PDB file of C-alpha atoms in Angstrom:
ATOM      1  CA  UNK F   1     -12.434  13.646  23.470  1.00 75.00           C
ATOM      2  CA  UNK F   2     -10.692  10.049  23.031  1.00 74.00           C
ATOM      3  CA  UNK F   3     -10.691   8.074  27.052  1.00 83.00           C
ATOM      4  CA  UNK F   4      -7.814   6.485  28.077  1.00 78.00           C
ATOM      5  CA  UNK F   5      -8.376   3.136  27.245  1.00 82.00           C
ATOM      6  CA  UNK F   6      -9.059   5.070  22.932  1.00 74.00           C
ATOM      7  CA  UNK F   7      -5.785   6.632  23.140  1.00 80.00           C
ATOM      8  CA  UNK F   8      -4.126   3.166  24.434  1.00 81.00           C
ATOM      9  CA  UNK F   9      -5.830   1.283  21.353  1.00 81.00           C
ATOM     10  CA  UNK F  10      -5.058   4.085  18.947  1.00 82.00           C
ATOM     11  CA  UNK F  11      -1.151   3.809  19.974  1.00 82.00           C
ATOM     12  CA  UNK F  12      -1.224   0.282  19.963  1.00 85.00           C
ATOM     13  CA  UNK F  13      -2.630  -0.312  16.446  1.00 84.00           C
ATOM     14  CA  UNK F  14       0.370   1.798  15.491  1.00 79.00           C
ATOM     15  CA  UNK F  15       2.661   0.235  17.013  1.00 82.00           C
ATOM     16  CA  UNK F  16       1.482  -3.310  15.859  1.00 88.00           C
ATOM     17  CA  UNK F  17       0.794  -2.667  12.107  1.00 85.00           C
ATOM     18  CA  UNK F  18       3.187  -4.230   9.562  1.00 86.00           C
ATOM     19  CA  UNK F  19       3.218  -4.926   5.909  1.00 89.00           C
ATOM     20  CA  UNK F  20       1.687  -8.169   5.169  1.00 92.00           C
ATOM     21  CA  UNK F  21       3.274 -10.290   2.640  1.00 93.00           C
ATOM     22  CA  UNK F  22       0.892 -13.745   2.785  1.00 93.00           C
ATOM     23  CA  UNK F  23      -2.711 -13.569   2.951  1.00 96.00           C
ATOM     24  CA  UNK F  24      -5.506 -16.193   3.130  1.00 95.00           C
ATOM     25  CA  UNK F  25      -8.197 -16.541  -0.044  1.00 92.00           C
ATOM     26  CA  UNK F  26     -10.875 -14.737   2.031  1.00 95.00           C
ATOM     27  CA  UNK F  27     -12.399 -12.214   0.527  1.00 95.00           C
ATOM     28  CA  UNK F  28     -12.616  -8.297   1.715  1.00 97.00           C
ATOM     29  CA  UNK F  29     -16.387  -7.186   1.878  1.00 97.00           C
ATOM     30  CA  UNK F  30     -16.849  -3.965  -0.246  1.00 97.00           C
ATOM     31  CA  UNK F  31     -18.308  -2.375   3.061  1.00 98.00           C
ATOM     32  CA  UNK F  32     -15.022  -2.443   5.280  1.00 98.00           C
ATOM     33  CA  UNK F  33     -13.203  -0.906   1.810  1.00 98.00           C
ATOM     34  CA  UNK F  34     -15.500   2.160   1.710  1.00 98.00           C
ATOM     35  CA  UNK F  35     -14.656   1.816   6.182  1.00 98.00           C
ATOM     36  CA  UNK F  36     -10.987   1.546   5.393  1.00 98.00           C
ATOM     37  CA  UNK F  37     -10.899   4.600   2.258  1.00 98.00           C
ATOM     38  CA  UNK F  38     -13.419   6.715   4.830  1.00 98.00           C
ATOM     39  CA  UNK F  39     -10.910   6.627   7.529  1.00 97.00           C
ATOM     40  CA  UNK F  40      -8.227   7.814   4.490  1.00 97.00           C
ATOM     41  CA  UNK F  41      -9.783  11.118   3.513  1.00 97.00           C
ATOM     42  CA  UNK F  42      -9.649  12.134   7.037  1.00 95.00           C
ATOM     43  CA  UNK F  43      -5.972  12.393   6.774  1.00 96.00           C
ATOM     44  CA  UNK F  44      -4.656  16.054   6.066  1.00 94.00           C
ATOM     45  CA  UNK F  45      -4.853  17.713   3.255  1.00 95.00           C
ATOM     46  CA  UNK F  46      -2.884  20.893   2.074  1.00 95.00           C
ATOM     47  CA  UNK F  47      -5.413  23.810   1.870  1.00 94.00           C
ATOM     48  CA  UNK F  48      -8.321  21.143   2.118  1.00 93.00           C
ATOM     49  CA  UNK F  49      -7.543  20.249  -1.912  1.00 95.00           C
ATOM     50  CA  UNK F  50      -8.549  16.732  -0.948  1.00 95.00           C
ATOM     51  CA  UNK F  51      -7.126  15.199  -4.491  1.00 96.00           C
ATOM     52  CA  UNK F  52      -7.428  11.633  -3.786  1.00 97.00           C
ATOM     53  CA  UNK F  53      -9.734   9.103  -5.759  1.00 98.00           C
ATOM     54  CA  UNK F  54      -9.506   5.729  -5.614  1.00 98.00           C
ATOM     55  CA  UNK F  55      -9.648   2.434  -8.325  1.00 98.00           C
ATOM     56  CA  UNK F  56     -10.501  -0.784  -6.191  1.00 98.00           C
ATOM     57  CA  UNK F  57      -9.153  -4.272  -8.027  1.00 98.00           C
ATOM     58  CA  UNK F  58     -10.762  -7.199  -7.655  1.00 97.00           C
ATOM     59  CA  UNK F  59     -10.076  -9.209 -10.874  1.00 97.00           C
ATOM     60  CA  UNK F  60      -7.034 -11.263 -10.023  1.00 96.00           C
ATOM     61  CA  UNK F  61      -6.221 -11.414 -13.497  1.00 96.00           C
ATOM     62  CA  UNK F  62      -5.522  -8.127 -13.990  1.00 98.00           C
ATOM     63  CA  UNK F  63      -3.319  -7.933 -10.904  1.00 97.00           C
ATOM     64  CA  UNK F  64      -1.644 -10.914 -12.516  1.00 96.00           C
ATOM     65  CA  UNK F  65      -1.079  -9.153 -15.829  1.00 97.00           C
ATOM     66  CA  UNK F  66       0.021  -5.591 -13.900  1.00 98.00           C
ATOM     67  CA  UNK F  67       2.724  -7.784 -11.567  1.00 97.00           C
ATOM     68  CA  UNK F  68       3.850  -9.488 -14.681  1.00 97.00           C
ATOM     69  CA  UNK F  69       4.724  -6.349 -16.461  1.00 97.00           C
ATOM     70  CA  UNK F  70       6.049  -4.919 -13.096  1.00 97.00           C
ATOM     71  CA  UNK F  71       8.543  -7.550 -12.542  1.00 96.00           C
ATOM     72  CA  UNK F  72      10.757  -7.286 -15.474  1.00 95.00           C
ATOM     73  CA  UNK F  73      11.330  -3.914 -15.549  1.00 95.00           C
ATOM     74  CA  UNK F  74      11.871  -4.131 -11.667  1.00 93.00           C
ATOM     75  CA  UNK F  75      14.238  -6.615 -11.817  1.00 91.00           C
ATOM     76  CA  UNK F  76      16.301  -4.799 -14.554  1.00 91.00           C
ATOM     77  CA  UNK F  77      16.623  -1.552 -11.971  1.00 90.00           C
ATOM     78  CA  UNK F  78      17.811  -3.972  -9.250  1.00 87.00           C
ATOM     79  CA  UNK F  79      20.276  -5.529 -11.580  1.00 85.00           C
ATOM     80  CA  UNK F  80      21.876  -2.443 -12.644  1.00 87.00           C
ATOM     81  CA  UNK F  81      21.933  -1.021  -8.820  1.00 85.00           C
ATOM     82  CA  UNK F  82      23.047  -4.477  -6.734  1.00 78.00           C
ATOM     83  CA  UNK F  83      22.421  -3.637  -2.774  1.00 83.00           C
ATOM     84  CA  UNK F  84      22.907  -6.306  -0.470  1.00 85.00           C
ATOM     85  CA  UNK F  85      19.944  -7.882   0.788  1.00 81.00           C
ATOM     86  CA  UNK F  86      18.468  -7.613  -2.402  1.00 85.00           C
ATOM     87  CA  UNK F  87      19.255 -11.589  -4.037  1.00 86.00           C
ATOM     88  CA  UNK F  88      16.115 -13.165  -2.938  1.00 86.00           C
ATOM     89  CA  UNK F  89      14.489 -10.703  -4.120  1.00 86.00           C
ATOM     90  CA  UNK F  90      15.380 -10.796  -7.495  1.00 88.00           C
ATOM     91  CA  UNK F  91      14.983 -14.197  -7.484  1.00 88.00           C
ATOM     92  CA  UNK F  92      11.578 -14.244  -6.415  1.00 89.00           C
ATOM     93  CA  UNK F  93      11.036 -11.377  -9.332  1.00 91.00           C
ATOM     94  CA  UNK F  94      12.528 -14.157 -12.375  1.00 90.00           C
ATOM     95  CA  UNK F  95      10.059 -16.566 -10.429  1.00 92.00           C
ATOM     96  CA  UNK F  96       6.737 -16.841 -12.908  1.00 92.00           C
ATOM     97  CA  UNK F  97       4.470 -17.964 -10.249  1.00 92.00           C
ATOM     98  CA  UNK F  98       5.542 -15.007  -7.667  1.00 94.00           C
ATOM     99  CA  UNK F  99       3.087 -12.309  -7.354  1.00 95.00           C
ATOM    100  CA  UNK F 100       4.557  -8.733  -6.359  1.00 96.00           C
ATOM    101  CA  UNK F 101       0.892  -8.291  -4.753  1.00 97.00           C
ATOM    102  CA  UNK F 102       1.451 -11.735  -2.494  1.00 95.00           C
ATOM    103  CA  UNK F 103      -2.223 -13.385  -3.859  1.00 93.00           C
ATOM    104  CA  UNK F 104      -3.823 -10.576  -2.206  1.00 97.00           C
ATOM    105  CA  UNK F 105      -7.767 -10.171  -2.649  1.00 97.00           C
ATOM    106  CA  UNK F 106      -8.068  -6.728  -3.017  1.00 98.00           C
ATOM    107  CA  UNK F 107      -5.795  -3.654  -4.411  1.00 98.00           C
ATOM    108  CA  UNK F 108      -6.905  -0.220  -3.785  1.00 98.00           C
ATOM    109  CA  UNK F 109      -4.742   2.624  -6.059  1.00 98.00           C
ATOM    110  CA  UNK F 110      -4.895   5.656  -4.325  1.00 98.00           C
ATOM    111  CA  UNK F 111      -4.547   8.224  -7.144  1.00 98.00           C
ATOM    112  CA  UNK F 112      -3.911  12.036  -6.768  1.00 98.00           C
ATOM    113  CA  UNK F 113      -4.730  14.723  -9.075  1.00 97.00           C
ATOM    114  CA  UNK F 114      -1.788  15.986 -11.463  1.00 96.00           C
ATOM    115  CA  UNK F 115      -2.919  19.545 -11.137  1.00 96.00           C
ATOM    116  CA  UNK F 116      -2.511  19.632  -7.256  1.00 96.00           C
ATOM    117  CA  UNK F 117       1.329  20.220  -6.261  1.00 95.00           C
ATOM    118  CA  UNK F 118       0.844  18.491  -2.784  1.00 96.00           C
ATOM    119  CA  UNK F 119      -0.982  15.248  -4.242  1.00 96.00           C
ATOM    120  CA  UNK F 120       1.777  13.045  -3.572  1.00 97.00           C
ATOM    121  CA  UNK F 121       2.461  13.974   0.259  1.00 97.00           C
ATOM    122  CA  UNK F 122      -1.603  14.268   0.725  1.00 98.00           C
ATOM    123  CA  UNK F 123      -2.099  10.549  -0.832  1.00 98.00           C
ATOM    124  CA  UNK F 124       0.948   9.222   1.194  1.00 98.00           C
ATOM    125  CA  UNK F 125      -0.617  10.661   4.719  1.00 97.00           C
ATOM    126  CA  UNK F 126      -4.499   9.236   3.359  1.00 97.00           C
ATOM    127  CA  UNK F 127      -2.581   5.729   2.636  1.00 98.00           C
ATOM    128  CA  UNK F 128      -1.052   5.739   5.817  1.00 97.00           C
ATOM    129  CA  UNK F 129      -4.315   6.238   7.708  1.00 97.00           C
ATOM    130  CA  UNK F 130      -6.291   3.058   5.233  1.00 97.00           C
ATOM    131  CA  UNK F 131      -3.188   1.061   6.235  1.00 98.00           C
ATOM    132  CA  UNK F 132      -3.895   1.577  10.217  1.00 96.00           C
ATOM    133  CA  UNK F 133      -7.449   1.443   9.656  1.00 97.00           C
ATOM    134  CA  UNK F 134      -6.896  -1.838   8.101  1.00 97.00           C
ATOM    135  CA  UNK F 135      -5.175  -3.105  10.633  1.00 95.00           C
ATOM    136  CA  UNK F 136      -7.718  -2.154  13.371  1.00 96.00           C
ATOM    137  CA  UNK F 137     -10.332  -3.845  11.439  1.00 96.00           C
ATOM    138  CA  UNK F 138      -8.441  -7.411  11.270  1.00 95.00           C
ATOM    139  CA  UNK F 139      -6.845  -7.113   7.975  1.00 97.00           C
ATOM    140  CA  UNK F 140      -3.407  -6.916   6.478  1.00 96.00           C
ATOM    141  CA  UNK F 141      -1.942  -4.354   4.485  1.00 97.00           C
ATOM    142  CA  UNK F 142       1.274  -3.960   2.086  1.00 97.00           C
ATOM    143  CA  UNK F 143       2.317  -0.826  -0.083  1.00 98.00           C
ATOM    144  CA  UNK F 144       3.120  -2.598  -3.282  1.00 97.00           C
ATOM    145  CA  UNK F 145       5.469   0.910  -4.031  1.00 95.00           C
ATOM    146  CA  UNK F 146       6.771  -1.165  -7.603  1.00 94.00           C
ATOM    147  CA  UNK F 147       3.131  -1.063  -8.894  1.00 96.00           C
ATOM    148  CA  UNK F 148       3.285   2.258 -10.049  1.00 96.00           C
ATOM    149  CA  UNK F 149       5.674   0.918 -12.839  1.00 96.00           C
ATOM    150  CA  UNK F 150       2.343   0.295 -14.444  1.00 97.00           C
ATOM    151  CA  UNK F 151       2.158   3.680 -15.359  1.00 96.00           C
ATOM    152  CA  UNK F 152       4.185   3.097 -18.329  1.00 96.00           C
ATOM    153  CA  UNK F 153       1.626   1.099 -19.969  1.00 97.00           C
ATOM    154  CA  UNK F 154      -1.482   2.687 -21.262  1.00 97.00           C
ATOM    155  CA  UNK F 155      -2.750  -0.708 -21.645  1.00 97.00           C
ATOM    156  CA  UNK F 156      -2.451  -1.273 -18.054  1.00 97.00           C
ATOM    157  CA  UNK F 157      -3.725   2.126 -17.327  1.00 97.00           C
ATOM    158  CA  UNK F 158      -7.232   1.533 -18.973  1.00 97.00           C
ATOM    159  CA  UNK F 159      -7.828  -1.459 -17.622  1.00 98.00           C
ATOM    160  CA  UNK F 160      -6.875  -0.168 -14.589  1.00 98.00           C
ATOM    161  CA  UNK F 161      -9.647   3.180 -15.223  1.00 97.00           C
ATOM    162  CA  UNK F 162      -7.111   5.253 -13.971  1.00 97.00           C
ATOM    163  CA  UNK F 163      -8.007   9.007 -15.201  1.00 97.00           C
ATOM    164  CA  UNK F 164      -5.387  10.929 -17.731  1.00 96.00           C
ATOM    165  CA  UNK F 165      -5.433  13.523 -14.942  1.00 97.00           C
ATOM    166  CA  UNK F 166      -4.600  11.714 -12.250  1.00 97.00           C
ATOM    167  CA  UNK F 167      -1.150   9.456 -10.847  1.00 97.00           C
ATOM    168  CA  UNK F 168      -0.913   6.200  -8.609  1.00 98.00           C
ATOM    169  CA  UNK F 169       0.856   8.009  -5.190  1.00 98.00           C
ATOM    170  CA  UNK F 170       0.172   4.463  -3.717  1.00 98.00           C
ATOM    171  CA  UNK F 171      -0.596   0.867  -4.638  1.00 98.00           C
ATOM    172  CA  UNK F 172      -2.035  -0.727  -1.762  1.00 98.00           C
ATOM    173  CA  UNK F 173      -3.189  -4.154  -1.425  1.00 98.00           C
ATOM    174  CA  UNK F 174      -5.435  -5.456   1.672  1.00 98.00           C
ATOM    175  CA  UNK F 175      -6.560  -9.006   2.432  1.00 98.00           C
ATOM    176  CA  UNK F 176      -6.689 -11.380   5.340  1.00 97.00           C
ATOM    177  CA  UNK F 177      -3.504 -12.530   7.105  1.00 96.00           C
ATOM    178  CA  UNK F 178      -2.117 -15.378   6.598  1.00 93.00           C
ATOM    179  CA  UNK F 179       0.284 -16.686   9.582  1.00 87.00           C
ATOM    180  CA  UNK F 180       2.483 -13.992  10.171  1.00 81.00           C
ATOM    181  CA  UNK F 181       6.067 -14.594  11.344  1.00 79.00           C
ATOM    182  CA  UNK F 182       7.183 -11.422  13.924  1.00 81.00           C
ATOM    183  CA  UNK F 183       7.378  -8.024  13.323  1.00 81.00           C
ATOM    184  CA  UNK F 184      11.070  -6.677  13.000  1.00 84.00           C
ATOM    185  CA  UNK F 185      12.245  -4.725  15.879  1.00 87.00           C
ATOM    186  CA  UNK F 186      12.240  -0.826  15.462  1.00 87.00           C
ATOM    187  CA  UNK F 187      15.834   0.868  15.513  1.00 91.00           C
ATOM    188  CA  UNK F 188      15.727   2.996  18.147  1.00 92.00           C
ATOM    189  CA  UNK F 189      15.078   6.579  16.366  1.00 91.00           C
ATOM    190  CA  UNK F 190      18.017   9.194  16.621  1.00 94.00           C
ATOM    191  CA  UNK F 191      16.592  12.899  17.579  1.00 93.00           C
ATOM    192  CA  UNK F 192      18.257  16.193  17.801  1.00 92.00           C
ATOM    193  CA  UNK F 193      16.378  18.102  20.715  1.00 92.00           C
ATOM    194  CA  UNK F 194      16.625  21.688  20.345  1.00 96.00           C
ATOM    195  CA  UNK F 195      14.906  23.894  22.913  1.00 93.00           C
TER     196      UNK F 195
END
């Protein structure tokens, strides 16, 4: 049974987590990964299927090589399908020293098996609960969602080790945050109450 003062620190971690976007060169001790991917697999799971697994990235040059064949193709869809807001960045996608995993340490693919039909929603709750985790254990989070472009590359895929039989649901990178600037403000949430 969580006290009190659990449930306040539970709600306020969830409150305060926010996608981090500039991280500092310290690395991200193998030990608070398995912490962080432990508290994922608690997260539901459609008839207990479980049908995560998980490739951590440490080589930098590989995330290098996947962001560099990420941003092309990324900036092509935003090209064809201008939305406002979206100049900078493009910009910062032409840019050859811009990173679309922000010189993070670590990236953590959370795959999900092809064969299970809820994979994707299962993966998505288990990569929201590493992303909370993270941030209760001091470290900064961002779901790098254009990542997944890599799975048109084969290339990428092996170097990557990700299975035949299995997707990336969500790219995830985790690191140490850099000076953050503040959080945006929520909107306040529009709900239909129907008793």
């Amino acid at each position: 049974m969580m006290t009190d003062t659990d449930s306040n620190r539970v709600l306020s971690v969830l409150r305060e987590r926010r996608s981090v976007r500039n991280y500092t060169d310290r690395e991200v001790s193998d030990e608070i990964l398995r912490t962080i991917i432990a508290a994922g697999i608690q997260a539901p799971t459609a008839l207990g299927f479980q049908p995560w697994q998980f490739v951590v990235v440490r080589d930098r040059d590989l995330m290098q090589r996947a962001s560099d064949y990420c941003k092309p193709i990324l900036a092509a869809k935003i090209a064809e399908e201008p939305r406002p807001g979206t100049e900078a960045f493009l910009a910062a996608l032409k840019n050859p020293e811009y990173s679309i995993f922000y010189n993070a340490p670590v990236l953590v693919l959370v795959l999900g098996a092809r064969e299970v039909a809820s994979s994707a929603i299962d993966c998505t709750l288990c990569a929201g609960n590493m992303m909370l985790a993270a941030w209760a254990l001091g470290l900064g989070s961002c779901w790098v969602g254009s990542a997944a472009l890599v799975q048109q590359s084969p290339d990428l895929l092996a170097a990557l080790k990700v299975p035949e039989d299995h997707l990336i649901v969500a790219p995830l990178i985790f690191g140490y945050p850099a000076p953050l600037q503040p959080k945006p403000e929520r909107r306040e949430p529009r709900i239909t109450w129907v008793r």
